[in-house]
Amino acid sequence: MTEFDLEDGPLGSEATGGFSDKYEVKEKLGAGISSVVRKCIHKITGKPYAVKIIDKLSDAGVDIEATTRDEVSILLALQGHENIIGLVDVFESPVFFFLVFELAVKGELFDHLTDQVTLSEKKTRRIMHEVFGAVKFMHDQDIVHRDLKPENILLDEDYRIKISDFGFAVKLKEGEKLRELCGTPGYLSPEALQCSMFGDAPGYSKEVDMWACGVIMYTLLVGCPPFWHRRQVTMLRSIMEGRYHFHSPEWDDISESAKNLISKLLVVHPKGRLTAEQALEHAWFQGAQQAKNDGFSARWKFKGTVIALIAVREFYKFAKNKLQPVTFDTILREPYGVKPLRKMIDGCAFRIYGHWVKRNKDENQNRAALFENKPHKERYNGNGDMPRKISNLDTYNASFRMSSMGLIQYKSVRKLNPSN
């Protein structure tokens, strides 16, 4: 990781490629394996920005200079769209790149979702409309993002979205198919996974972004991803088969139109998947069918039910009799004393609040617990054998790229800010 952390004071103009002449560096906002993101202030206007400082000499297992130049090229091609992060300035020194971005003051959509647990259909509809609009703009220019997820969707002061982090993005040539496995495990499409498993896989294209959009939309509505499983191999098998469910009770208050849109995005065969343009024309965005109760999430319904049951139990205040027949009155008074009901209540509670469970009593809330599954660094031997574990990675949703040697290279471990 870059050592440009201001402990030894600010660097001069030559060391920063002129960046320090124009901007004043402030507090750290986030960090990746080969970069750090800081807030910076324009010295003349006083306007705040976010600067991504990339260490050219970082031993991250990739060609930092080449990938950074590709990222800048793609960002410049996409400038002007209101829902894509704006690249303001670029500086280069012998040791660092300085990419200055507009500052998305509300942070990541992931953090917003962690705070809210779930979003109403009304909010999700607005967010997804902006996401699809930005994706259409990218795809119209033959650019594939390849790492769409809530962490890479930022929010400005008006809660409008800004798609960021184009480190894996690529511009397609006519008829080109991609085969490199990169992205984030829970958002990988079936056709991308096939490229890592079968030598004769046909490759993938823009459709991988639409699959990721389906995963994002599902997650925003109910607060958990569609393909989660504690065992990564089971999760990947579910993705390959397109096996997911609209479980009750969390989906009970979600409109059929929303479910229909998700089902047309999470289609295993890429040619059967909606394009961004087709998604924008879906009935869910046309107001043809609203949610049964747009602002009423399943967690509040569950809370209300539990509170009502407790109130009834307290009202009757009867002495518990273990041999008493299970009558309707018994269920009302002591619902938790009936084993099948107890299991149902516990199951509902875990499904709704499970991602808030802290692992240890002394640790802070784990923001990555929303995506509970924890992958491992693995090396693929290229002979068709299953990968073998190298070491644990403490997040389910870390971006990675598989090198030509079969080594999975993780792009970032912790992100706190806009443009990293």
Tab-separated table of C-alpha atoms in Angstrom:
chain	number	residue	atom	x	y	z
A	1	MET	CA	0.000	0.000	0.000
A	2	THR	CA	1.178	3.506	-0.655
A	3	GLU	CA	3.084	5.199	2.148
A	4	PHE	CA	1.737	8.615	1.200
A	5	ASP	CA	-0.002	9.055	4.543
A	6	LEU	CA	1.368	12.466	5.588
A	7	GLU	CA	3.113	11.137	8.695
A	8	ASP	CA	6.356	12.631	7.397
A	9	GLY	CA	4.744	15.807	6.149
A	10	PRO	CA	3.525	16.790	2.662
A	11	LEU	CA	5.484	15.814	-0.419
A	12	GLY	CA	6.819	18.398	-2.831
A	13	SER	CA	5.546	19.265	-6.298
A	14	GLU	CA	8.072	17.052	-8.079
A	15	ALA	CA	7.211	13.999	-5.979
A	16	THR	CA	3.486	14.506	-6.599
A	17	GLY	CA	3.641	15.413	-10.274
A	18	GLY	CA	2.200	18.859	-9.554
A	19	PHE	CA	-0.720	17.600	-7.490
A	20	SER	CA	0.428	19.373	-4.308
A	21	ASP	CA	0.572	22.711	-6.152
A	22	LYS	CA	-3.150	22.570	-6.820
A	23	TYR	CA	-4.639	20.554	-3.948
A	24	GLU	CA	-4.215	20.267	-0.206
A	25	VAL	CA	-4.468	16.723	1.125
A	26	LYS	CA	-6.733	16.010	4.100
A	27	GLU	CA	-7.884	12.943	6.046
A	28	LYS	CA	-7.828	9.376	4.789
A	29	LEU	CA	-11.153	8.103	3.477
A	30	GLY	CA	-10.272	4.564	2.489
A	31	ALA	CA	-7.577	2.176	1.345
A	32	GLY	CA	-6.938	-0.643	-1.084
A	33	ILE	CA	-4.033	-3.009	-1.635
A	34	SER	CA	-2.043	-0.580	-3.796
A	35	SER	CA	-3.802	2.711	-3.148
A	36	VAL	CA	-5.137	5.075	-0.542
A	37	VAL	CA	-8.026	7.525	-0.896
A	38	ARG	CA	-7.939	10.893	0.829
A	39	LYS	CA	-10.081	13.941	0.893
A	40	CYS	CA	-8.415	16.924	-0.754
A	41	ILE	CA	-9.243	20.610	-1.113
A	42	HIS	CA	-8.702	22.731	-4.210
A	43	LYS	CA	-6.404	25.516	-3.023
A	44	ILE	CA	-8.104	28.262	-5.042
A	45	THR	CA	-11.800	27.344	-4.962
A	46	GLY	CA	-11.847	25.544	-1.614
A	47	LYS	CA	-13.996	22.802	-3.150
A	48	PRO	CA	-13.565	19.301	-1.663
A	49	TYR	CA	-12.665	16.293	-3.796
A	50	ALA	CA	-11.459	12.728	-3.289
A	51	VAL	CA	-7.991	11.785	-4.516
A	52	LYS	CA	-7.008	8.200	-5.178
A	53	ILE	CA	-3.245	7.892	-4.691
A	54	ILE	CA	-1.862	4.815	-6.443
A	55	ASP	CA	1.577	3.462	-5.629
A	56	LYS	CA	3.309	2.455	-8.869
A	57	LEU	CA	5.847	0.382	-6.964
A	58	SER	CA	3.285	-1.674	-5.072
A	59	ASP	CA	3.801	-5.416	-5.243
A	60	ALA	CA	0.167	-6.202	-6.016
A	61	GLY	CA	0.841	-8.812	-8.686
A	62	VAL	CA	-0.513	-6.688	-11.529
A	63	ASP	CA	0.865	-4.070	-13.891
A	64	ILE	CA	-0.224	-1.022	-11.889
A	65	GLU	CA	0.759	1.515	-14.536
A	66	ALA	CA	-1.037	-0.270	-17.381
A	67	THR	CA	-4.230	-0.918	-15.426
A	68	THR	CA	-4.326	2.661	-14.127
A	69	ARG	CA	-3.907	4.114	-17.620
A	70	ASP	CA	-6.692	1.849	-18.889
A	71	GLU	CA	-8.950	2.944	-16.026
A	72	VAL	CA	-8.280	6.628	-16.739
A	73	SER	CA	-8.976	6.125	-20.438
A	74	ILE	CA	-12.347	4.528	-19.705
A	75	LEU	CA	-13.266	7.168	-17.116
A	76	LEU	CA	-12.525	9.943	-19.600
A	77	ALA	CA	-14.712	8.226	-22.205
A	78	LEU	CA	-17.613	8.128	-19.729
A	79	GLN	CA	-17.398	11.675	-18.411
A	80	GLY	CA	-20.537	13.767	-18.499
A	81	HIS	CA	-23.072	11.217	-17.293
A	82	GLU	CA	-24.721	12.318	-14.056
A	83	ASN	CA	-24.653	8.817	-12.564
A	84	ILE	CA	-20.994	8.004	-13.264
A	85	ILE	CA	-18.271	9.329	-10.971
A	86	GLY	CA	-16.537	12.386	-12.391
A	87	LEU	CA	-12.768	12.331	-12.931
A	88	VAL	CA	-11.573	15.893	-12.326
A	89	ASP	CA	-7.764	15.735	-12.573
A	90	VAL	CA	-4.941	13.278	-13.189
A	91	PHE	CA	-1.339	13.689	-12.038
A	92	GLU	CA	1.625	11.364	-12.395
A	93	SER	CA	5.002	11.301	-10.692
A	94	PRO	CA	7.776	8.697	-10.900
A	95	VAL	CA	6.229	6.890	-7.923
A	96	PHE	CA	2.526	7.802	-7.752
A	97	PHE	CA	-0.636	8.364	-9.766
A	98	PHE	CA	-3.079	10.938	-8.380
A	99	LEU	CA	-6.656	10.570	-9.639
A	100	VAL	CA	-8.895	13.383	-8.411
A	101	PHE	CA	-12.626	12.549	-8.330
A	102	GLU	CA	-15.741	14.419	-7.386
A	103	LEU	CA	-16.560	13.718	-3.745
A	104	ALA	CA	-19.673	11.611	-3.115
A	105	VAL	CA	-20.412	12.891	0.371
A	106	LYS	CA	-22.959	10.213	1.346
A	107	GLY	CA	-20.492	7.385	0.743
A	108	GLU	CA	-21.237	3.901	-0.524
A	109	LEU	CA	-24.665	2.477	-1.216
A	110	PHE	CA	-23.472	-0.557	0.760
A	111	ASP	CA	-23.086	1.548	3.909
A	112	HIS	CA	-26.497	3.110	3.348
A	113	LEU	CA	-28.019	-0.357	2.989
A	114	THR	CA	-26.228	-1.541	6.128
A	115	ASP	CA	-27.783	1.354	8.039
A	116	GLN	CA	-31.268	0.835	6.609
A	117	VAL	CA	-31.179	-3.018	6.383
A	118	THR	CA	-33.654	-2.888	3.466
A	119	LEU	CA	-34.918	-0.161	1.152
A	120	SER	CA	-38.508	0.445	0.136
A	121	GLU	CA	-39.570	-0.301	-3.419
A	122	LYS	CA	-39.898	3.417	-4.066
A	123	LYS	CA	-36.259	4.072	-3.137
A	124	THR	CA	-35.037	0.924	-4.856
A	125	ARG	CA	-36.924	1.866	-8.013
A	126	ARG	CA	-35.220	5.260	-8.160
A	127	ILE	CA	-31.769	3.813	-7.479
A	128	MET	CA	-32.107	1.006	-10.020
A	129	HIS	CA	-33.447	3.396	-12.661
A	130	GLU	CA	-30.269	5.451	-12.282
A	131	VAL	CA	-28.087	2.315	-12.276
A	132	PHE	CA	-29.669	0.975	-15.463
A	133	GLY	CA	-29.331	4.396	-17.087
A	134	ALA	CA	-25.615	4.515	-16.317
A	135	VAL	CA	-25.104	0.907	-17.440
A	136	LYS	CA	-26.903	1.636	-20.719
A	137	PHE	CA	-24.586	4.619	-21.251
A	138	MET	CA	-21.547	2.370	-20.698
A	139	HIS	CA	-22.833	-0.449	-22.879
A	140	ASP	CA	-23.720	1.943	-25.702
A	141	GLN	CA	-19.990	2.698	-25.827
A	142	ASP	CA	-19.093	-1.007	-25.632
A	143	ILE	CA	-17.693	-0.648	-22.109
A	144	VAL	CA	-18.264	-3.426	-19.555
A	145	HIS	CA	-17.788	-2.585	-15.869
A	146	ARG	CA	-17.365	-6.173	-14.578
A	147	ASP	CA	-17.532	-5.258	-10.885
A	148	LEU	CA	-20.923	-3.702	-10.206
A	149	LYS	CA	-21.925	-4.001	-6.543
A	150	PRO	CA	-23.255	-1.703	-3.781
A	151	GLU	CA	-19.705	-0.863	-2.653
A	152	ASN	CA	-18.972	0.584	-6.092
A	153	ILE	CA	-22.149	2.655	-6.191
A	154	LEU	CA	-21.738	5.980	-4.402
A	155	LEU	CA	-24.289	8.523	-3.212
A	156	ASP	CA	-24.031	12.294	-3.552
A	157	GLU	CA	-25.595	14.802	-1.169
A	158	ASP	CA	-28.992	14.336	-2.853
A	159	TYR	CA	-28.664	10.515	-2.703
A	160	ARG	CA	-28.231	10.262	-6.458
A	161	ILE	CA	-26.028	7.347	-7.419
A	162	LYS	CA	-22.542	7.530	-8.914
A	163	ILE	CA	-21.031	4.353	-10.347
A	164	SER	CA	-17.331	4.172	-9.497
A	165	ASP	CA	-14.272	1.904	-9.510
A	166	PHE	CA	-13.591	1.118	-13.152
A	167	GLY	CA	-10.431	-0.867	-12.418
A	168	PHE	CA	-11.862	-4.001	-14.076
A	169	ALA	CA	-13.751	-2.176	-16.827
A	170	VAL	CA	-12.832	-2.904	-20.419
A	171	LYS	CA	-13.803	-1.571	-23.830
A	172	LEU	CA	-14.906	-4.360	-26.140
A	173	LYS	CA	-13.869	-4.703	-29.730
A	174	GLU	CA	-16.541	-5.676	-32.230
A	175	GLY	CA	-17.646	-9.241	-31.558
A	176	GLU	CA	-15.112	-9.675	-28.752
A	177	LYS	CA	-15.748	-12.128	-25.927
A	178	LEU	CA	-13.955	-11.879	-22.592
A	179	ARG	CA	-12.552	-14.867	-20.693
A	180	GLU	CA	-10.684	-13.368	-17.747
A	181	LEU	CA	-12.279	-14.192	-14.410
A	182	CYS	CA	-12.547	-11.050	-12.318
A	183	GLY	CA	-15.107	-9.292	-10.160
A	184	THR	CA	-16.668	-10.172	-6.811
A	185	PRO	CA	-17.787	-13.745	-5.933
A	186	GLY	CA	-21.423	-13.031	-5.053
A	187	TYR	CA	-21.970	-10.991	-8.235
A	188	LEU	CA	-20.243	-13.240	-10.778
A	189	SER	CA	-22.454	-14.412	-13.626
A	190	PRO	CA	-22.755	-18.068	-14.698
A	191	GLU	CA	-20.983	-17.441	-18.016
A	192	ALA	CA	-18.038	-15.747	-16.262
A	193	LEU	CA	-17.692	-18.699	-13.880
A	194	GLN	CA	-17.749	-21.090	-16.828
A	195	CYS	CA	-14.607	-19.429	-18.175
A	196	SER	CA	-12.685	-20.545	-15.078
A	197	MET	CA	-14.048	-24.087	-15.239
A	198	PHE	CA	-14.132	-25.050	-18.900
A	199	GLY	CA	-11.459	-24.434	-21.506
A	200	ASP	CA	-14.027	-24.359	-24.306
A	201	ALA	CA	-16.361	-21.861	-22.596
A	202	PRO	CA	-17.721	-19.307	-25.103
A	203	GLY	CA	-16.710	-16.315	-22.967
A	204	TYR	CA	-18.823	-13.412	-21.764
A	205	SER	CA	-19.777	-9.865	-22.687
A	206	LYS	CA	-21.955	-6.968	-21.478
A	207	GLU	CA	-24.559	-9.324	-20.046
A	208	VAL	CA	-22.431	-9.880	-16.918
A	209	ASP	CA	-23.288	-6.344	-15.786
A	210	MET	CA	-27.008	-7.060	-16.081
A	211	TRP	CA	-26.668	-10.180	-13.936
A	212	ALA	CA	-24.911	-8.063	-11.289
A	213	CYS	CA	-27.762	-5.538	-11.488
A	214	GLY	CA	-30.203	-8.335	-10.665
A	215	VAL	CA	-28.160	-9.295	-7.603
A	216	ILE	CA	-28.005	-5.648	-6.503
A	217	MET	CA	-31.757	-5.124	-6.894
A	218	TYR	CA	-32.565	-8.299	-4.958
A	219	THR	CA	-30.211	-7.240	-2.155
A	220	LEU	CA	-31.596	-3.709	-1.886
A	221	LEU	CA	-35.153	-4.959	-1.480
A	222	VAL	CA	-34.612	-7.557	1.256
A	223	GLY	CA	-31.158	-6.891	2.695
A	224	CYS	CA	-29.537	-10.185	1.734
A	225	PRO	CA	-28.065	-11.525	-1.530
A	226	PRO	CA	-29.872	-14.139	-3.643
A	227	PHE	CA	-27.088	-16.733	-3.766
A	228	TRP	CA	-25.652	-16.614	-0.266
A	229	HIS	CA	-24.367	-19.807	1.315
A	230	ARG	CA	-21.785	-20.419	4.032
A	231	ARG	CA	-19.982	-22.820	1.694
A	232	GLN	CA	-18.570	-20.976	-1.285
A	233	VAL	CA	-18.725	-24.008	-3.571
A	234	THR	CA	-22.470	-24.314	-2.872
A	235	MET	CA	-22.943	-20.619	-3.553
A	236	LEU	CA	-21.118	-20.877	-6.884
A	237	ARG	CA	-23.195	-23.922	-7.842
A	238	SER	CA	-26.373	-21.952	-7.096
A	239	ILE	CA	-25.132	-19.159	-9.361
A	240	MET	CA	-24.327	-21.594	-12.166
A	241	GLU	CA	-27.834	-23.056	-11.909
A	242	GLY	CA	-29.574	-19.721	-11.309
A	243	ARG	CA	-31.075	-21.153	-8.127
A	244	TYR	CA	-32.563	-18.497	-5.856
A	245	HIS	CA	-35.889	-17.943	-4.069
A	246	PHE	CA	-38.339	-15.226	-3.090
A	247	HIS	CA	-38.723	-16.380	0.515
A	248	SER	CA	-41.584	-15.453	2.814
A	249	PRO	CA	-41.994	-13.290	4.839
A	250	GLU	CA	-39.436	-10.795	3.519
A	251	TRP	CA	-40.806	-10.940	-0.036
A	252	ASP	CA	-44.481	-10.850	0.960
A	253	ASP	CA	-44.722	-7.073	0.618
A	254	ILE	CA	-42.705	-6.819	-2.598
A	255	SER	CA	-44.672	-6.382	-5.812
A	256	GLU	CA	-44.867	-9.126	-8.422
A	257	SER	CA	-43.572	-6.607	-10.948
A	258	ALA	CA	-40.325	-6.182	-8.996
A	259	LYS	CA	-39.909	-9.951	-8.718
A	260	ASN	CA	-40.561	-10.278	-12.440
A	261	LEU	CA	-37.804	-7.805	-13.278
A	262	ILE	CA	-35.328	-9.643	-11.061
A	263	SER	CA	-36.277	-12.971	-12.631
A	264	LYS	CA	-35.547	-11.525	-16.086
A	265	LEU	CA	-32.122	-10.335	-14.977
A	266	LEU	CA	-31.007	-13.479	-13.127
A	267	VAL	CA	-31.308	-15.656	-16.225
A	268	VAL	CA	-28.538	-18.237	-16.607
A	269	HIS	CA	-28.281	-17.961	-20.384
A	270	PRO	CA	-26.941	-14.463	-21.173
A	271	LYS	CA	-28.949	-14.128	-24.381
A	272	GLY	CA	-32.160	-14.508	-22.377
A	273	ARG	CA	-31.225	-11.698	-20.002
A	274	LEU	CA	-32.679	-8.213	-20.319
A	275	THR	CA	-30.453	-5.457	-21.665
A	276	ALA	CA	-30.190	-2.171	-19.763
A	277	GLU	CA	-32.502	-0.536	-22.293
A	278	GLN	CA	-35.096	-3.296	-21.920
A	279	ALA	CA	-34.858	-3.102	-18.119
A	280	LEU	CA	-35.647	0.627	-18.231
A	281	GLU	CA	-38.787	-0.178	-20.226
A	282	HIS	CA	-40.012	-2.765	-17.722
A	283	ALA	CA	-43.442	-2.233	-16.150
A	284	TRP	CA	-41.867	-1.792	-12.711
A	285	PHE	CA	-40.484	1.562	-13.848
A	286	GLN	CA	-43.656	2.575	-15.647
A	287	GLY	CA	-45.739	2.660	-12.460
A	288	ALA	CA	-47.974	-0.148	-13.735
A	289	GLN	CA	-47.799	-1.995	-10.436
A	290	GLN	CA	-46.762	-0.536	-7.087
A	291	ALA	CA	-45.722	-2.437	-4.008
A	292	LYS	CA	-48.513	-3.510	-1.670
A	293	ASN	CA	-47.009	-1.227	0.931
A	294	ASP	CA	-44.052	0.697	-0.449
A	295	GLY	CA	-42.564	1.816	2.813
A	296	PHE	CA	-43.392	-1.182	4.968
A	297	SER	CA	-40.542	-3.668	5.179
A	298	ALA	CA	-40.767	-7.248	6.393
A	299	ARG	CA	-38.640	-6.552	9.445
A	300	TRP	CA	-41.192	-4.067	10.825
A	301	LYS	CA	-44.030	-6.473	10.141
A	302	PHE	CA	-42.148	-9.129	12.064
A	303	LYS	CA	-41.433	-6.744	14.935
A	304	GLY	CA	-45.091	-5.768	15.165
A	305	THR	CA	-46.178	-9.408	15.237
A	306	VAL	CA	-43.773	-10.279	18.037
A	307	ILE	CA	-44.785	-7.224	20.085
A	308	ALA	CA	-48.465	-8.115	19.662
A	309	LEU	CA	-47.861	-11.699	20.774
A	310	ILE	CA	-45.947	-10.535	23.840
A	311	ALA	CA	-48.735	-8.089	24.705
A	312	VAL	CA	-51.357	-10.848	24.494
A	313	ARG	CA	-49.228	-13.122	26.660
A	314	GLU	CA	-48.794	-10.430	29.318
A	315	PHE	CA	-52.502	-9.641	29.234
A	316	TYR	CA	-53.581	-13.159	30.131
A	317	LYS	CA	-50.765	-13.874	32.665
A	318	PHE	CA	-51.567	-17.510	33.131
A	319	ALA	CA	-49.480	-20.123	34.915
A	320	LYS	CA	-47.553	-22.281	32.495
A	321	ASN	CA	-48.642	-25.917	32.408
A	322	LYS	CA	-46.309	-28.223	30.479
A	323	LEU	CA	-49.058	-30.816	30.041
A	324	GLN	CA	-51.642	-28.323	28.846
A	325	PRO	CA	-53.105	-29.104	25.393
A	326	VAL	CA	-51.927	-26.801	22.618
A	327	THR	CA	-55.010	-24.691	22.020
A	328	PHE	CA	-55.403	-21.439	20.141
A	329	ASP	CA	-55.376	-19.564	23.450
A	330	THR	CA	-52.145	-21.327	24.420
A	331	ILE	CA	-50.513	-20.249	21.180
A	332	LEU	CA	-51.554	-16.653	21.785
A	333	ARG	CA	-50.339	-16.646	25.371
A	334	GLU	CA	-47.109	-18.611	25.046
A	335	PRO	CA	-46.103	-18.763	21.359
A	336	TYR	CA	-42.470	-19.330	22.238
A	337	GLY	CA	-43.402	-22.318	24.402
A	338	VAL	CA	-44.596	-24.280	21.345
A	339	LYS	CA	-41.566	-25.823	19.642
A	340	PRO	CA	-42.722	-25.525	15.985
A	341	LEU	CA	-43.663	-21.873	16.547
A	342	ARG	CA	-40.412	-21.214	18.360
A	343	LYS	CA	-38.457	-22.586	15.403
A	344	MET	CA	-40.500	-20.507	12.970
A	345	ILE	CA	-39.994	-17.295	14.986
A	346	ASP	CA	-36.261	-17.956	15.344
A	347	GLY	CA	-36.001	-18.689	11.629
A	348	CYS	CA	-37.752	-15.459	10.683
A	349	ALA	CA	-35.632	-13.470	13.101
A	350	PHE	CA	-32.379	-14.891	11.773
A	351	ARG	CA	-33.394	-14.385	8.167
A	352	ILE	CA	-34.240	-10.737	8.777
A	353	TYR	CA	-31.562	-9.792	11.302
A	354	GLY	CA	-28.916	-12.455	10.771
A	355	HIS	CA	-26.448	-10.153	9.062
A	356	TRP	CA	-26.364	-7.958	12.180
A	357	VAL	CA	-25.044	-10.726	14.420
A	358	LYS	CA	-21.626	-9.812	15.816
A	359	ARG	CA	-19.042	-12.551	15.762
A	360	ASN	CA	-17.380	-11.635	19.088
A	361	LYS	CA	-18.726	-9.590	21.959
A	362	ASP	CA	-15.807	-7.137	21.787
A	363	GLU	CA	-15.722	-6.537	18.036
A	364	ASN	CA	-17.401	-3.710	16.188
A	365	GLN	CA	-20.255	-4.329	13.779
A	366	ASN	CA	-18.926	-6.214	10.767
A	367	ARG	CA	-20.142	-4.349	7.687
A	368	ALA	CA	-19.195	-7.300	5.491
A	369	ALA	CA	-21.497	-9.579	7.481
A	370	LEU	CA	-24.306	-8.629	5.115
A	371	PHE	CA	-22.563	-10.986	2.715
A	372	GLU	CA	-21.678	-13.635	5.259
A	373	ASN	CA	-19.804	-16.129	3.101
A	374	LYS	CA	-16.035	-15.765	3.419
A	375	PRO	CA	-13.980	-16.906	0.415
A	376	HIS	CA	-10.408	-18.079	0.528
A	377	LYS	CA	-7.441	-17.110	-1.553
A	378	GLU	CA	-7.074	-20.027	-3.896
A	379	ARG	CA	-4.692	-21.169	-6.579
A	380	TYR	CA	-6.051	-22.913	-9.624
A	381	ASN	CA	-3.605	-25.421	-11.074
A	382	GLY	CA	-4.996	-25.243	-14.608
A	383	ASN	CA	-5.509	-29.014	-14.851
A	384	GLY	CA	-9.188	-29.038	-14.023
A	385	ASP	CA	-8.616	-29.802	-10.352
A	386	MET	CA	-10.429	-27.933	-7.625
A	387	PRO	CA	-8.555	-24.891	-6.290
A	388	ARG	CA	-6.660	-25.325	-3.037
A	389	LYS	CA	-6.816	-22.850	-0.177
A	390	ILE	CA	-3.891	-20.515	0.428
A	391	SER	CA	-5.200	-18.266	3.195
A	392	ASN	CA	-8.415	-16.755	4.501
A	393	LEU	CA	-9.764	-13.483	3.203
A	394	ASP	CA	-11.916	-11.633	5.700
A	395	THR	CA	-14.610	-10.493	3.323
A	396	TYR	CA	-17.099	-12.129	1.033
A	397	ASN	CA	-17.338	-9.196	-1.312
A	398	ALA	CA	-13.725	-8.424	-2.208
A	399	SER	CA	-12.952	-7.769	-5.856
A	400	PHE	CA	-10.420	-10.097	-7.455
A	401	ARG	CA	-8.770	-10.887	-10.768
A	402	MET	CA	-7.358	-14.273	-11.746
A	403	SER	CA	-3.933	-13.969	-13.349
A	404	SER	CA	-2.662	-15.954	-16.307
A	405	MET	CA	-0.786	-18.157	-13.810
A	406	GLY	CA	-4.012	-19.046	-12.045
A	407	LEU	CA	-3.355	-16.953	-8.949
A	408	ILE	CA	-6.307	-15.010	-7.614
A	409	GLN	CA	-5.149	-11.430	-7.060
A	410	TYR	CA	-7.382	-9.445	-4.737
A	411	LYS	CA	-7.958	-5.886	-5.766
A	412	SER	CA	-9.082	-4.430	-2.464
A	413	VAL	CA	-9.723	-5.487	1.091
A	414	ARG	CA	-11.367	-2.472	2.690
A	415	LYS	CA	-13.128	0.436	1.074
A	416	LEU	CA	-14.435	3.436	2.920
A	417	ASN	CA	-14.737	5.917	0.138
A	418	PRO	CA	-16.093	7.050	-3.127
A	419	SER	CA	-13.467	6.515	-5.618
A	420	ASN	CA	-11.391	3.648	-4.335
